[in-house]
Amino acid sequence: MIKTILIATDFSLESLDILKKVLKKKHAQNDENQYNILFVAGYDMGDSIRDLLFTTKSSVFGKIRSQAFCDAYSIINNK
């Protein structure tokens, strides 16, 4: 069975603790379920027409996501 977990994040390292706990519990219980992990964050784009038309998803992520978060996520993802 596939389960979906929705994690609200502010792209801090602490928000990855939930993911680590889920993975530890999965391994401890020999859980055969698959998990879809969804990280959700909010961002105020403002109301400028220029910003709304020409801002890309990658530029927003570049502003709010730290390199430490990306590195920690990569380490967890590769386990």
Coordinates of C-alpha atoms in Angstrom, one line a residue:
M1 CA 0.0 0.0 0.0
I2 CA 1.2 3.5 -0.8
K3 CA 0.9 6.1 2.0
T4 CA 1.2 9.8 1.5
I5 CA 2.8 12.1 4.2
L6 CA 2.4 15.8 3.9
I7 CA 5.2 17.8 5.7
A8 CA 4.9 21.5 6.2
T9 CA 8.4 23.0 5.9
D10 CA 10.1 26.3 6.2
F11 CA 13.2 24.7 4.6
S12 CA 15.1 24.5 7.9
L13 CA 17.0 21.4 9.0
E14 CA 14.5 20.9 11.8
S15 CA 11.7 20.3 9.3
L16 CA 13.6 17.2 8.0
D17 CA 13.3 15.6 11.5
I18 CA 9.8 14.4 10.7
L19 CA 11.2 12.6 7.6
K20 CA 14.0 11.0 9.6
K21 CA 11.5 9.8 12.2
V22 CA 9.2 8.2 9.5
L23 CA 12.2 6.4 7.9
K24 CA 13.5 5.1 11.3
K25 CA 10.0 3.8 12.2
K26 CA 9.7 2.2 8.7
H27 CA 13.0 0.4 9.1
A28 CA 12.3 -0.6 12.8
Q29 CA 9.0 -2.2 12.0
N30 CA 10.1 -3.8 8.7
D31 CA 7.3 -1.8 7.0
E32 CA 6.7 -2.9 3.4
N33 CA 4.5 0.2 2.6
Q34 CA 5.7 2.7 0.1
Y35 CA 5.6 6.4 1.1
N36 CA 5.0 9.5 -1.0
I37 CA 6.6 12.4 0.9
L38 CA 5.3 15.8 0.0
F39 CA 7.0 19.0 1.4
V40 CA 4.7 22.0 1.4
A41 CA 5.7 25.6 1.9
G42 CA 4.1 29.0 1.4
Y43 CA 5.6 32.0 -0.3
D44 CA 4.2 35.5 -0.7
M45 CA 4.8 36.5 -4.3
G46 CA 3.6 40.0 -3.8
D47 CA 1.2 41.7 -6.2
S48 CA 3.5 43.2 -8.8
I49 CA 2.6 42.2 -12.3
R50 CA 6.2 41.9 -13.3
D51 CA 7.0 39.6 -10.3
L52 CA 3.9 37.5 -11.0
L53 CA 4.7 37.1 -14.7
F54 CA 8.5 36.6 -14.6
T55 CA 9.2 34.9 -11.4
T56 CA 10.1 31.2 -11.8
K57 CA 9.7 28.3 -9.4
S58 CA 13.5 27.8 -9.4
S59 CA 14.2 31.5 -8.5
V60 CA 11.7 31.3 -5.6
F61 CA 13.3 28.1 -4.3
G62 CA 16.7 29.7 -4.7
K63 CA 15.6 32.4 -2.3
I64 CA 14.0 30.4 0.4
R65 CA 15.8 27.1 0.3
S66 CA 19.2 27.0 2.0
Q67 CA 22.2 24.9 0.7
A68 CA 22.3 23.1 4.1
F69 CA 18.7 22.0 3.7
C70 CA 19.5 20.7 0.2
D71 CA 22.6 18.8 1.4
A72 CA 20.7 17.3 4.3
Y73 CA 17.8 16.2 2.1
S74 CA 20.3 14.6 -0.4
I75 CA 21.9 12.6 2.4
I76 CA 18.5 11.4 3.6
N77 CA 17.3 10.6 0.1
N78 CA 20.4 8.5 -0.7
K79 CA 20.0 6.2 2.3

